Structures are given as structure tokens and as C-alpha cells.
XYZ file of C-alpha atoms in Angstrom:
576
model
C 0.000 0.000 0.000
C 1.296 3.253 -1.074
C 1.564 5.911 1.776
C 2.492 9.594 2.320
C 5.694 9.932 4.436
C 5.761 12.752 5.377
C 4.174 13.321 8.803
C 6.466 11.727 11.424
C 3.904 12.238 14.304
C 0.376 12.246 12.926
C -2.096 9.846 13.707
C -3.137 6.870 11.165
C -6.387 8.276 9.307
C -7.237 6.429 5.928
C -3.980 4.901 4.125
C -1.793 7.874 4.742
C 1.004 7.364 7.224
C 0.156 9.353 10.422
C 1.789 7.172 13.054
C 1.793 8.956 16.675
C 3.760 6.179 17.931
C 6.664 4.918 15.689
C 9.035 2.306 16.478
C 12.307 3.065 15.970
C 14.125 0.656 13.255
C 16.929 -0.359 11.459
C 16.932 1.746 8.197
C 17.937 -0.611 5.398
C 18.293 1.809 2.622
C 21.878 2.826 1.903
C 23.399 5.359 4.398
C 26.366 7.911 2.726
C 29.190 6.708 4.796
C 32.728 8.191 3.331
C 34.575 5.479 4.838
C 32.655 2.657 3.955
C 33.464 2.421 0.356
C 37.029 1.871 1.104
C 36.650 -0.993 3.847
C 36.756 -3.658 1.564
C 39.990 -2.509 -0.281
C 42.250 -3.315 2.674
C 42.796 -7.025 1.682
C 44.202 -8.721 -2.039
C 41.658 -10.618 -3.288
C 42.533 -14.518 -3.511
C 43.225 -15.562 -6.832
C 42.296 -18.822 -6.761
C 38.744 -17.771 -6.514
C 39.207 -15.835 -10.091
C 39.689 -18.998 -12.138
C 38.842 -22.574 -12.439
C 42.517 -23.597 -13.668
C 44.520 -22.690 -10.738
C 42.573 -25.589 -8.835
C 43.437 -28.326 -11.152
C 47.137 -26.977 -11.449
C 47.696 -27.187 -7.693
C 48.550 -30.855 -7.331
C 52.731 -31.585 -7.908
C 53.192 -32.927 -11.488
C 56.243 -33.825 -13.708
C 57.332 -30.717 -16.169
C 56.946 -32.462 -19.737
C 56.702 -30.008 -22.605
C 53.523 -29.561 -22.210
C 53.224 -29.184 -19.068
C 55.477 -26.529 -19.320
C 53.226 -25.261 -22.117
C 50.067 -26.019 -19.792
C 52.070 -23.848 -16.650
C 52.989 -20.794 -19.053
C 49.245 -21.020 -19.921
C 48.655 -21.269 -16.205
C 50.806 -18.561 -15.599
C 49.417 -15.861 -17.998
C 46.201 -17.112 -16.912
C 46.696 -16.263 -13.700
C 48.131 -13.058 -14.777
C 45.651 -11.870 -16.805
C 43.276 -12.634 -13.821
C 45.358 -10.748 -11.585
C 45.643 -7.865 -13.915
C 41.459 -7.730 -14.404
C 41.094 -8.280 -10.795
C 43.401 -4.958 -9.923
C 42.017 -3.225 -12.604
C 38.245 -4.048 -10.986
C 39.408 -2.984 -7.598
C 40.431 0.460 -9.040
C 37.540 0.924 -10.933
C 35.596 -0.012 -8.142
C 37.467 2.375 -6.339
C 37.068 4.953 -8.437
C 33.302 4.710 -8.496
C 33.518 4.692 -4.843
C 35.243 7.512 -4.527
C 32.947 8.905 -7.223
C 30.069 8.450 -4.988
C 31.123 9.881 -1.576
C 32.209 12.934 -3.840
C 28.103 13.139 -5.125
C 27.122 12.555 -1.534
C 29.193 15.299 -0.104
C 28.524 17.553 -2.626
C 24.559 16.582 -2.278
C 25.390 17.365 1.652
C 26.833 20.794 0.856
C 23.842 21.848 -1.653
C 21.166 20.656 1.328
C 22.892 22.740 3.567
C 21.765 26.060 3.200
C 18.644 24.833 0.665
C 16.589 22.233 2.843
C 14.793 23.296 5.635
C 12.436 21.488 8.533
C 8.713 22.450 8.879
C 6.853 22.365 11.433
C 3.014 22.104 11.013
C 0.028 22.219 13.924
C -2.945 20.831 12.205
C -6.778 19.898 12.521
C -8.867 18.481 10.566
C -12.567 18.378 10.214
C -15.056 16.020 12.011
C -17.097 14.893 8.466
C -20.026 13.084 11.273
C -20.211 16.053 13.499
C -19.280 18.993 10.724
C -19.490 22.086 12.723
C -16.614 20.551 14.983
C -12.632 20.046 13.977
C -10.823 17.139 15.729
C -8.193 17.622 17.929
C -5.337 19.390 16.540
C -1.882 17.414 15.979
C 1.793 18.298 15.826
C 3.822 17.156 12.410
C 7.004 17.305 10.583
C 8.742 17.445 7.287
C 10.816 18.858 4.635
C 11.207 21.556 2.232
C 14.031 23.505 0.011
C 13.949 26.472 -1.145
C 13.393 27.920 -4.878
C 14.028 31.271 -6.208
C 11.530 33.978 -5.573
C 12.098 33.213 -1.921
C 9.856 30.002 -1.545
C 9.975 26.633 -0.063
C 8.980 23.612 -1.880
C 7.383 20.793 0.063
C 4.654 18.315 0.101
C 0.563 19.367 0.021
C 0.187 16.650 2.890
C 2.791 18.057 5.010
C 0.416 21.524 5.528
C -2.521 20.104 5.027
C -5.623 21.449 7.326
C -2.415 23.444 8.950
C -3.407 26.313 11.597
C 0.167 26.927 12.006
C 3.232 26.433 10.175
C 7.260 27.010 11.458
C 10.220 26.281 9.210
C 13.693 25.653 10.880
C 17.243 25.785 8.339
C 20.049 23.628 9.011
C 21.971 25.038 11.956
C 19.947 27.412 13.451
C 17.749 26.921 16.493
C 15.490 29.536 15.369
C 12.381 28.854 13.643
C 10.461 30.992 11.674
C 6.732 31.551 10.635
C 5.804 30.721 7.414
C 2.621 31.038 4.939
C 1.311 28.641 2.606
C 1.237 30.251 -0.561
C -0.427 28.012 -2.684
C -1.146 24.136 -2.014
C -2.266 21.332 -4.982
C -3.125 18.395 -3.361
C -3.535 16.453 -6.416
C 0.261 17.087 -7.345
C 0.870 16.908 -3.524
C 2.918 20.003 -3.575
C 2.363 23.375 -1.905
C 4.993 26.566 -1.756
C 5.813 28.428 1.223
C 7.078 31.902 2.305
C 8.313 33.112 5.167
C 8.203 37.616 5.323
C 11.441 36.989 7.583
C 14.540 38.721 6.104
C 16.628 36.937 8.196
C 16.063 33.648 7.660
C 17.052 34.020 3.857
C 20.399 35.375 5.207
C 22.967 32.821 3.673
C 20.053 30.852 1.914
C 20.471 29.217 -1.557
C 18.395 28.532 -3.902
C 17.766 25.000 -6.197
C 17.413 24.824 -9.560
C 15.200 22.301 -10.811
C 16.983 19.451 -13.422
C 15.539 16.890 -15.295
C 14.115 13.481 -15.163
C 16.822 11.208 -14.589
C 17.207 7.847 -16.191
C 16.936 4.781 -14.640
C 20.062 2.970 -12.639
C 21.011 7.173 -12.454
C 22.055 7.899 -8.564
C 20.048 10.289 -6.771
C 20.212 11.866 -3.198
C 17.264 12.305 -0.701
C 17.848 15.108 1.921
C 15.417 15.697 4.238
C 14.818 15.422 7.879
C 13.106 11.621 8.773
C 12.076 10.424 11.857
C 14.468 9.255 14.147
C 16.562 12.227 15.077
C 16.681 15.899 14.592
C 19.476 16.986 12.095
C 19.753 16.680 8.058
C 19.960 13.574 6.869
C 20.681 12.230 3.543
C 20.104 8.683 1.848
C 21.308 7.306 -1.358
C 19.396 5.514 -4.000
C 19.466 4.707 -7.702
C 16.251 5.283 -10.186
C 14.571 2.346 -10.444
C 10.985 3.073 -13.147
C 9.648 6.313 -14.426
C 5.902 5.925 -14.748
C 2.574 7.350 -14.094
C 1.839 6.195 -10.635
C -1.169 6.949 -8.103
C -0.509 9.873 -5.730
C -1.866 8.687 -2.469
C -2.835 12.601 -0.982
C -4.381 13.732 -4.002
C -6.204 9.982 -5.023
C -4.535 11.153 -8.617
C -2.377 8.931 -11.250
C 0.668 11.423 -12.167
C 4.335 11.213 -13.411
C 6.382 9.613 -9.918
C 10.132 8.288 -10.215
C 10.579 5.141 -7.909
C 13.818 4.988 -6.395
C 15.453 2.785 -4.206
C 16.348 5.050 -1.315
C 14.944 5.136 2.417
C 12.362 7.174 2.716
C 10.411 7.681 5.914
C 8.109 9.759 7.765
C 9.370 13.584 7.866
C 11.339 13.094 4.235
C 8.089 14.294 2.618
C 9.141 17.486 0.550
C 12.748 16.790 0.814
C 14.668 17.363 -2.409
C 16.064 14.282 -4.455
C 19.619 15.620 -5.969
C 21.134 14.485 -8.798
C 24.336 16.692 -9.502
C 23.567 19.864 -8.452
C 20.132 20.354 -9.220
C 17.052 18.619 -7.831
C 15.442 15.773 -9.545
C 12.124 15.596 -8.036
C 10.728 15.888 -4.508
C 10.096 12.814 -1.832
C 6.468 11.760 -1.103
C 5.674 8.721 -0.175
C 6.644 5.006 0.084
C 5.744 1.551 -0.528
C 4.456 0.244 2.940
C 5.460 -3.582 3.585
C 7.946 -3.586 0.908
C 11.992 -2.815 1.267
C 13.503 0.216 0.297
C 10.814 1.194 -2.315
C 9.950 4.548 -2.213
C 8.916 7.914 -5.081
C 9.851 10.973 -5.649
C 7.743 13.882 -7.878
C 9.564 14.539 -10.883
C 10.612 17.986 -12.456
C 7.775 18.097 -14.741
C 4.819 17.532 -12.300
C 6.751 20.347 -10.656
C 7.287 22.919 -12.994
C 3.836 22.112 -13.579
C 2.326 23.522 -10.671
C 5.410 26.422 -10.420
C 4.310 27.657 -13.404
C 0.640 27.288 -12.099
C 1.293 29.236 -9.492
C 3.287 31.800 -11.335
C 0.764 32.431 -14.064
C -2.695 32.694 -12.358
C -1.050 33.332 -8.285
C -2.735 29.865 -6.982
C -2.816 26.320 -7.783
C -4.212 26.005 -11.765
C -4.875 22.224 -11.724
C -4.096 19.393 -14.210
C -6.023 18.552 -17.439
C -8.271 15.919 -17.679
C -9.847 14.870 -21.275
C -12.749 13.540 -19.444
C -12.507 9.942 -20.868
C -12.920 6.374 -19.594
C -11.169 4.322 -22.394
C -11.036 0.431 -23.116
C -7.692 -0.939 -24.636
C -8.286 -2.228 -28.119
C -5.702 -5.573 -27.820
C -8.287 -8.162 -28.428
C -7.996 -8.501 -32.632
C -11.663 -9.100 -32.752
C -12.923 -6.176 -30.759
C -10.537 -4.180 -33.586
C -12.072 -5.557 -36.317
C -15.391 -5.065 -35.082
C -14.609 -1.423 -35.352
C -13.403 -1.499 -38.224
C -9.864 -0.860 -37.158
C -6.844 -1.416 -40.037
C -3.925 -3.503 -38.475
C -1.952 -0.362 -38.999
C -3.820 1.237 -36.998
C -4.019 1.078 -33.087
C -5.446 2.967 -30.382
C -8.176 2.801 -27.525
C -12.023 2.751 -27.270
C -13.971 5.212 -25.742
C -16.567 3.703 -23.480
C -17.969 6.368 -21.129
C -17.324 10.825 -21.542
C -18.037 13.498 -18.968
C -21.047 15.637 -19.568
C -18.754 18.390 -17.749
C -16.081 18.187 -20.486
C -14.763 20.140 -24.079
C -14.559 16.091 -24.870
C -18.585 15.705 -24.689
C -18.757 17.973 -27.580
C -16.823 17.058 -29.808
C -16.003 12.971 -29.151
C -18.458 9.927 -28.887
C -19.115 6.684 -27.642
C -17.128 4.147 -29.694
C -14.968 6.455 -30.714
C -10.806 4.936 -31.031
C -8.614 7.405 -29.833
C -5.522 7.077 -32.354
C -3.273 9.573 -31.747
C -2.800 12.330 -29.187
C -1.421 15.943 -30.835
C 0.726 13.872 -33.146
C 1.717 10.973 -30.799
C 0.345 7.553 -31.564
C -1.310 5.495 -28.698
C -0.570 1.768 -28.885
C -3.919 -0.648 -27.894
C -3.149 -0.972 -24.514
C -2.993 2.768 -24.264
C 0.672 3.816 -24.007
C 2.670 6.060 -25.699
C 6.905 6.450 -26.194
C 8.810 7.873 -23.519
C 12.275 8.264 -23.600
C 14.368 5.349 -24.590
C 12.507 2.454 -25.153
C 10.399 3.103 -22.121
C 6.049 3.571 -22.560
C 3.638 5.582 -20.071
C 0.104 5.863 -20.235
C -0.972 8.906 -23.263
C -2.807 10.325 -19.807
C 0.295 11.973 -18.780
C 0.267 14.224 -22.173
C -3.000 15.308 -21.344
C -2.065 15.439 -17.498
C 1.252 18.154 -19.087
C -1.110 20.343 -20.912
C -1.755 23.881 -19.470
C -5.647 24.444 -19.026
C -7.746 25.992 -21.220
C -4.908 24.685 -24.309
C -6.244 22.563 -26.857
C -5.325 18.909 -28.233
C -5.708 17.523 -31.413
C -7.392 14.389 -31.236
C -7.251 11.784 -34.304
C -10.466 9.251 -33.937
C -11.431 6.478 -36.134
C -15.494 6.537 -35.961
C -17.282 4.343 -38.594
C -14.299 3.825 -40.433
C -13.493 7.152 -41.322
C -10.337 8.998 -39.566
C -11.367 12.695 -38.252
C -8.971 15.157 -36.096
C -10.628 16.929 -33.729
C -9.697 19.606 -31.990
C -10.348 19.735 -27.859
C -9.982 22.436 -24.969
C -8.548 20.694 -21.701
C -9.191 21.658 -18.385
C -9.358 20.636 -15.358
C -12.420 18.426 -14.139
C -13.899 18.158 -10.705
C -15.374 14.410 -9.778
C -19.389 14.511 -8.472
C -18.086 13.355 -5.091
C -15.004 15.509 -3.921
C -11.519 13.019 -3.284
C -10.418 14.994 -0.882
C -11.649 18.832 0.824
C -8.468 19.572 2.761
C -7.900 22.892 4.081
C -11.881 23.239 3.509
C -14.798 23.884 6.345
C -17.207 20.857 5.477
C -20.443 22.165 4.112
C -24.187 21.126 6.323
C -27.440 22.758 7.167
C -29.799 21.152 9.953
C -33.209 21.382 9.816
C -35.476 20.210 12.399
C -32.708 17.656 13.690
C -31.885 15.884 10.105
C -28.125 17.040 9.193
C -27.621 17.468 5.248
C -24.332 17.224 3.684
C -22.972 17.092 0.297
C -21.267 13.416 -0.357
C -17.483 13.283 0.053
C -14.785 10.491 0.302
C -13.486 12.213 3.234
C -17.072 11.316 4.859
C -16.750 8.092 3.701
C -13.759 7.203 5.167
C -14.128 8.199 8.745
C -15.999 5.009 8.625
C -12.447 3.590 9.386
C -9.351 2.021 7.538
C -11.369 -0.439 5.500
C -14.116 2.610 4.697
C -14.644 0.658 1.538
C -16.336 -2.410 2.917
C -17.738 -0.696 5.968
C -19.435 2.374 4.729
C -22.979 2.586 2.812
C -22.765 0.364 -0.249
C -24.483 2.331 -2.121
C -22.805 5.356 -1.375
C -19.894 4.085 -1.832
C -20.683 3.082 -5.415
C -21.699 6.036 -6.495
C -18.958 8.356 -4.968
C -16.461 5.965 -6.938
C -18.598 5.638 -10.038
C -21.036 8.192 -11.197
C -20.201 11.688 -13.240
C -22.002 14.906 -12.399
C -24.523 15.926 -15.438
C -24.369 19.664 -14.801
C -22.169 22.107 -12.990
C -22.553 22.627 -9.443
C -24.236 19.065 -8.778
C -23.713 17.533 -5.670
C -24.991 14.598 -3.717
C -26.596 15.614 -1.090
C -27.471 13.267 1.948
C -29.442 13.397 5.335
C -26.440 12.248 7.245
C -28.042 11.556 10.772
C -30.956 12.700 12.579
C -30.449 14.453 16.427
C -33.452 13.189 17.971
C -36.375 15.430 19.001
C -40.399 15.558 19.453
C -40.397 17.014 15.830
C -38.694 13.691 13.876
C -40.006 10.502 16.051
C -40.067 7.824 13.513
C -37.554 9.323 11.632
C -34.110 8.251 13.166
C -33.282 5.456 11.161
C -33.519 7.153 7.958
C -29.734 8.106 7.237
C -26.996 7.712 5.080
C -29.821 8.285 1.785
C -29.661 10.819 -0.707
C -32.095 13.762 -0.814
C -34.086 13.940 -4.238
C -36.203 16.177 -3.857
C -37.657 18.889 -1.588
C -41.757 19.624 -2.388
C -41.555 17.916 -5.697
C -38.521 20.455 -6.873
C -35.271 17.704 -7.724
C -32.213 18.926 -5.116
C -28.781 20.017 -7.488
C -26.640 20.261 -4.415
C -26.953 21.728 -0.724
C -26.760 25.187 -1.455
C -30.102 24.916 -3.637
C -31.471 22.212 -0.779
C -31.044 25.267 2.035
C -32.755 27.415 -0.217
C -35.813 25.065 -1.458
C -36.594 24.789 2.915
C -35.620 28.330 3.624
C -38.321 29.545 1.172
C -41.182 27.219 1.908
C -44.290 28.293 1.202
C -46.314 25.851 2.128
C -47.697 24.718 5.399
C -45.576 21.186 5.161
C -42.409 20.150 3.606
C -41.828 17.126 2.009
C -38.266 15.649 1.660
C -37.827 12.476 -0.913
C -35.145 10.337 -0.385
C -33.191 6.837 -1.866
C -35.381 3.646 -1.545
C -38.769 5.644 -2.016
C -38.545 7.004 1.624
C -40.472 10.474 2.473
C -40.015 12.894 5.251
C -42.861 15.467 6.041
C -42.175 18.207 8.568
C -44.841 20.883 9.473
C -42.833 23.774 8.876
C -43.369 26.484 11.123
C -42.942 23.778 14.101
C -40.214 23.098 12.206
C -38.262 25.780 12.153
C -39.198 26.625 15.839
C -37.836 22.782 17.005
C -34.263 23.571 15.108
C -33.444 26.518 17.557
C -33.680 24.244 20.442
C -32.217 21.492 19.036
C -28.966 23.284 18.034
C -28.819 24.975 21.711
C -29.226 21.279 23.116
C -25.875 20.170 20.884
C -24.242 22.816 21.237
C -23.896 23.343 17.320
C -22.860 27.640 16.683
C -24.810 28.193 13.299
C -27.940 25.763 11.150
C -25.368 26.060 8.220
C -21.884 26.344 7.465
C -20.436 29.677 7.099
C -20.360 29.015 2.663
C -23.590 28.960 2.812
C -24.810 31.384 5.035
C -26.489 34.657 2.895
C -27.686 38.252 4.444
C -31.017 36.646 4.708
C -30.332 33.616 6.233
C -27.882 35.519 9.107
C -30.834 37.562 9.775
C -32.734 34.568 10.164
């Protein structure tokens, strides 16, 4: 299980990595020790372990002519042996020495470039939504950029009420500001008004992506003591991969380094510029851990540069089929030249809906050819997904899009932006949304509701819920699905208690588009009664003015401040 890594004292909520309590372990990733690389140069090797033929020559023998010929053979054997095995050594050396060069010079850049932040946090209470949980201490990483920013991790500030950043050396720490946070990229940018903490401050540049087997350094400040640290790995895959904060599949570099809790936002060197920022790890696997590479980076730089807050990353809007089976190709009429994907559901919400269709093959992505199992080139004989050219694109560009439909080959041309699900992944650094009426609590639908069922949210929460949250598109802007989460009990809703975890449809006949227009629909009754339809056929009828009269009491009784959140909350409704 993939997991974020970098809050070293949170606790465990979801499949992030919030431990409270952590063991303290043996780190089995490899640690940049200068004098290790030479401890195995103090001994000559044995020869006899270099080639088979100095066994069977071992035993006394006459010296015929050939077995002089057979010893001179023995001997420049054995020679030759000796020479490769010396030349080896100093090779090996010399790579050695190589390395604790990079590491030092890795351990020089970090420095006066990686810093150690220092979040207090809280997060909402998605059953009780006018309440926060109990705040909680964290730690992590960061470097800074130019423009006087620090680079680190969305899940290291996220739901922060407080943020301090430390540099190397100094026992001073420093308020900061988030600046701008994308937690589908799981990056954010800091600053910090300070003068003096930029005093002897330098800033990274950002590289490239590196190739795989290329060495790379991760500096940050992990769990299990309080100073720099730096770990040494080697790139193991480049590929689209799913970003556990953000529930997203983007661009990740897996690397073989240690990375634990309080390395999240770290910098990965490679030379003397950064190849991509730590984030999380493989859990229950050894020494598997990914960085965010340059691109996914620049991406949300730029972002932030261009519009002053987190832009987003293009979708197309498409759930596509791979095209590998040869009949489902020639059922579509599909040339063996030509290859490509299927295009089995669109949504309504996208440029895509427009202009593609059901049953549509997706050929070719501005120029680039998508194989049938959906993959493009990358690099040197390496494939990714053709999402991460769409994930690249700036919103509000456009794509040219080559389709085979009926037969006939059309280029179309698409706007991307980004796209927002009909159930919210996350709502970090958000107040949740609710209005109580009478005792029943609406909310809109959210994972993060979903999982404070607990760890295995998926199996424990409402099925149906759950299915729908994971499945269905919105058909209009603004939709949400709203639900009557629980009922406080009261005189005014006997009878009523067990209806929750449904979906409100309607509200007097008039279909609900999300809670915004539900709070209006009840705020604006006319009528004498209100009728609420929910899932399964169920039906909720409130006399109104009692009502309204029962939710004053009933919100003094919990203790809950306002009937709504603060978003939507209008002149009229304060005065109310």
C-alpha cells in the first residue's frame, strides 16, 4: 500500500502514514558513509577464486613439454586474472570515490537549501461537521526555490493552523505562509516575510528526469533524530503512478532510497540540481519509495506563477477500453496499422462531450500515436500511459485528437481543463459544508465522509454510497450529492431516526442540485408542510413552522454555533 511519508507524528487516518507512535528501526536503505566504500579494499583478493585452472594446477606434477606449455598457460592465466582483478578494484574504487564525492557535494547543496517544517494541524469532524478534531503536531521537509519560496509536500500543511520552518543550523524557527497548495500534485509553496532567515540561503534549480540505474540523493529530515539527513538511491521506473494525498495517477520516479516519515518534501539531488521531490513510500515492501519529478513540478510552479494559486491538471474527461483483443478491432473497423483505444464512457462536464463519442478509437494524441493498450513512447525504449500528455497540458490549451469513428479517420480539436469528480476526493484545508433542519443534518457526499468510517471505509461504509462516490459523473455544474447524514433526535422527527446515510431527491416535488439549492428550497417554503424524498422511495414530512421553531432548540441542546456552514450562510439567512 502506497503511503504519504511525510508526517512523522500524525495519527493513522485512511492509508496515509500518520503514526503517533513509531518504532524506531533499522533503516535498510543505503546510508552515505565516506569510509565505507574503502573498507573492503584493505585485503588482495585470492586468486584462486578468479579462475577454475589454478585448482586443477595445484597438485605436484612432472614438467613435460607440455606441461610446461600447460604452466605458461597457467601462468598468464593467472596473470591476466590478476591484472582484471586490480584493474576491478580500481575501478571499483574509483566509483567509490565517485560516490562519496556526489554525496558530499549533495550534503553541501542541502545545507543552506533544505529546511524542517513544522506544522500544527486539525482536521474536520465529516459526522459532526461544525466541529474540527483535535489538533496534531507534524514534521517534514522543504528547500527552497528562487523567488524566496519553499517547496514541500501538500500533505505536510494540510488542514495546517500553524506552520514554522527551521534551516540547518539554526535553532530559530520561523513563521511561514502557505502560498499556494495542490493536493492532487501533492505540492504546496511556502514563504516566510522573515529577512533573516534568507540570510545565507540558496536557492535550487530544478533538473531533469533522470534515467533509470542514475544515482540520486534524498535530503530531508526523517524520523528518528533531529538533524539533516541524507540517503542514497538509484532510479529504479519512471511511470505514471497513483498519488496517495491527491487519489490522482501522475508522473512519480521510484527509487530505491529510504524514505520515511518527515522526508516528505525533501529534495532528491542528482548533480547539483534537484530531480524531483520525496512523497511517499511503498508500505510492507523494502527500500521502495517515489519521488515527484521535475515536470509535475514545474507544472504547478508555473501554475502558481501564471494565475497566483494552484491552476490544476487537465483531464480529457474519458474512460477508455484498450483495443488488444484482434476481434474487438475488427469489429470497429480498425486497419492492423492502426491502433489505439475505445472510448466507453465521456463526462457531460467536459470540451470532450462535444466534440467525441461513444465508440470512438482514440488514435493519436497531438501527433503521438497510442498503442492498444494505451501507451505512448517515452524516452528510450520506455512507454507511459498517453494520460500523462494530457495530465502536461496547461488548461484551457487545446489537443488535437485523431479518432477512427465508422471507419473514417477525423482530427478533432479539444480544450482541456481541469475536471472536478461529483463526489469531492479529498476537501483539505476546507470547512465541510451542512445545514440542519429540524434535527436531520444534510451534507454534500465526500470520500473524506466516507472514510471516517475507518481504515477499510470501503467495505464498511454505505454500499451504495460508496458506489456512487467511486462511479457516477455529475450531469451539470454545481451538482452535488446531497445526503441526510443523521438525525439528532427530538419531538419534531419521532419515527424518523433510522432514515440516514440516503440521498435527498427532492424537496416539495422540486429535484435537489446540491446543498446550497437544498437550504434554499426549505428556507423559502411556502407551504404549510415540507416534504423531503429520499433513496429507496422514503419520504419525510415536517410541518414547517414547528419546524423551524424545534431547530433553535435542538442546536442549543448540541451545542452546534450556526444551522449552516459559514459558505452557505447569505444576508437573509444571518438575519434569520
Amino acid at each position: 500500500m502506497l503511503r504519504p511519508i511525510g508526517l512523522a507524528l500524525r495519527q493513522v487516518t485512511s492509508s496515509s502514514c500518520h503514526n503517533l507512535h513509531v518504532r524506531r528501526r533499522t533503516c535498510s536503505g543505503t546510508f552515505v558513509n565516506p569510509f565505507r566504500s574503502f573498507r573492503c579494499y584493505n585485503t588482495i583478493p585470492n586468486l584462486s577464486n578468479l579462475h577454475p585452472n589454478l585448482r586443477a594446477c595445484s597438485s605436484p606434477r612432472s614438467f613435460s613439454s607440455s606441461s610446461k606449455a600447460n604452466q605458461c598457460r597457467y601462468f598468464n592465466t593467472a596473470a591476466s586474472a590478476s591484472t582484471a582483478a586490480v584493474e576491478q578494484l580500481n575501478y571499483d574504487r574509483s566509483n567509490a570515490i565517485a560516490d562519496t564525492i556526489d554525496a558530499y557535494s549533495a550534503i553541501e547543496l542541502a545545507l543552506d537549501s533544505v529546511v524542517k517544517i513544522f506544522t500544527v494541524s486539525s482536521s474536520p469532524n465529516y459526522f459532526l461537521p461544525w466541529q474540527n478534531k483535535s489538533q496534531r503536531e507534524s514534521m517534514g521537509s522543504g528547500f527552497v526555490i528562487s523567488g524566496k519560496r519553499i517547496v514541500t509536500n501538500a500533505h505536510v500543511v494540510a488542514d495546517h493552523t500553524f506552520v514554522l520552518v527551521r534551516k540547518h543550523g539554526s535553532p530559530t524557527k520561523y513563521r511561514a505562509e502557505v502560498k499556494a497548495v495542490g493536493h492532487e500534485c501533492d505540492l504546496a509553496i511556502l514563504v516566510v516575510e522573515s529577512e533573516e532567515f534568507w540570510e545565507g540561503m540558496k536557492f535550487l534549480e530544478l533538473g531533469d528526469i533522470p534515467f533509470m540505474q542514475e544515482a540520486v540523493a534524498v535530503v530531508g529530515y526523517p524520523q528518528g533524530g533531529d538533524n539533516i539527513s541524507v540517503t542514497k538511491g538509484v532510479v529504479s521506473r519512471v511511470e505514471p503512478t497513483q498519488y496517495v494525498h491527491g487519489a490522482t495517477q501522475l508522473l512519480a520516479i521510484q527509487i530505491d532510497a529510504a524514505i520515511n516519515p518527515g522526508n516528505s518534501g525533501g529534495p532528491a539531488i542528482m548533480g547539483d540540481k534537484v530531480a524531483g521531490v520525496a512523497f511517499q513510500n511503498l508500505s510492507g515492501a523494502e527500500n521502495i519509495g517515489y519521488i515527484i519529478p521535475v515536470p509535475v513540478i514545474k507544472h504547478f510552479v508555473d501554475g502558481v506563477e501564471a494565475s497566483g494559486s494552484y491552476s490544476g491538471f487537465c483531464s480529457l474527461g474519458l474512460s477508455c477500453q484498450p483495443t488488444e483483443n484482434i476481434q474487438l478491432r475488427e469489429y470497429f473497423n480498425m486497419r492492423p496499422e492502426l491502433t489505439g483505444v475505445l472510448v466507453s464512457k465521456i463526462n457531460p462536464l467536459s470540451d470532450a462531450y462535444r466534440v467525441l463519442k461513444k465508440d470512438d478509437i482514440v488514435l493519436a494524441f497531438d501527433g503521438v500515436p497510442i498503442a492498444n493498450d494505451g501507451t505512448v513512447p517515452f524516452r528510450n525504449r520506455e512507454r507511459i500511459t498517453f494520460d500523462h500528455l494530457v495530465s502536461m497540458k496547461k488548461p484551457n490549451e487545446t489537443a488535437v485528437i485523431k479518432v477512427l469513428r465508422n471507419g473514417e479517420e477525423l482530427e478533432l480539436t479539444v480544450t482541456l481543463r481541469p475536471l472536478k469528480p461529483l463526489v469531492p476526493i479529498h476537501q483539505f484545508d476546507k470547512v465541510p459544508s451542512y445545514f440542519v433542519f429540524a434535527g436531520l443534518v444534510f451534507i454534500p457526499l465526500s470520500q473524506p465522509y466516507l472514510h471516517e468510517h475507518g481504515e477499510d471505509w470501503y467495505n464498511t461504509s454505505p454500499r451504495r454510497l460508496c458506489e456512487r462516490a467511486l462511479r457516477e459523473l455529475p450531469q451539470k455544474p454545481g451538482e452535488e450529492l446531497v445526503i441526510l447524514s443523521q438525525v439528532l433526535m427530538d419531538d419534531i422527527n419521532v419515527g424518523y431516526e433510522r432514515l440516514a446515510d440516503l440521498q435527498v431527491k427532492k424537496v416539495n416535488g422540486v429535484d435537489v442540485d446540491n446543498l446550497k439549492h437544498l437550504c434554499q428550497l426549505v428556507q423559502e417554503c411556502k407551504e404549510e408542510k415540507v416534504r423531503l424524498d429520499l433513496d429507496d422511495e422514503r419520504v419525510i414530512v415536517l410541518n414547517y413552522e414547528r419546524a423551524r421553531t424545534a431547530t433553535s432548540h435542538i442546536l442549543k441542546r448540541h451545542r452546534i454555533p450556526s444551522a449552516m456552514s459559514i459558505d452557505l450562510l447569505t444576508p437573509d439567512t444571518t438575519a434569520q
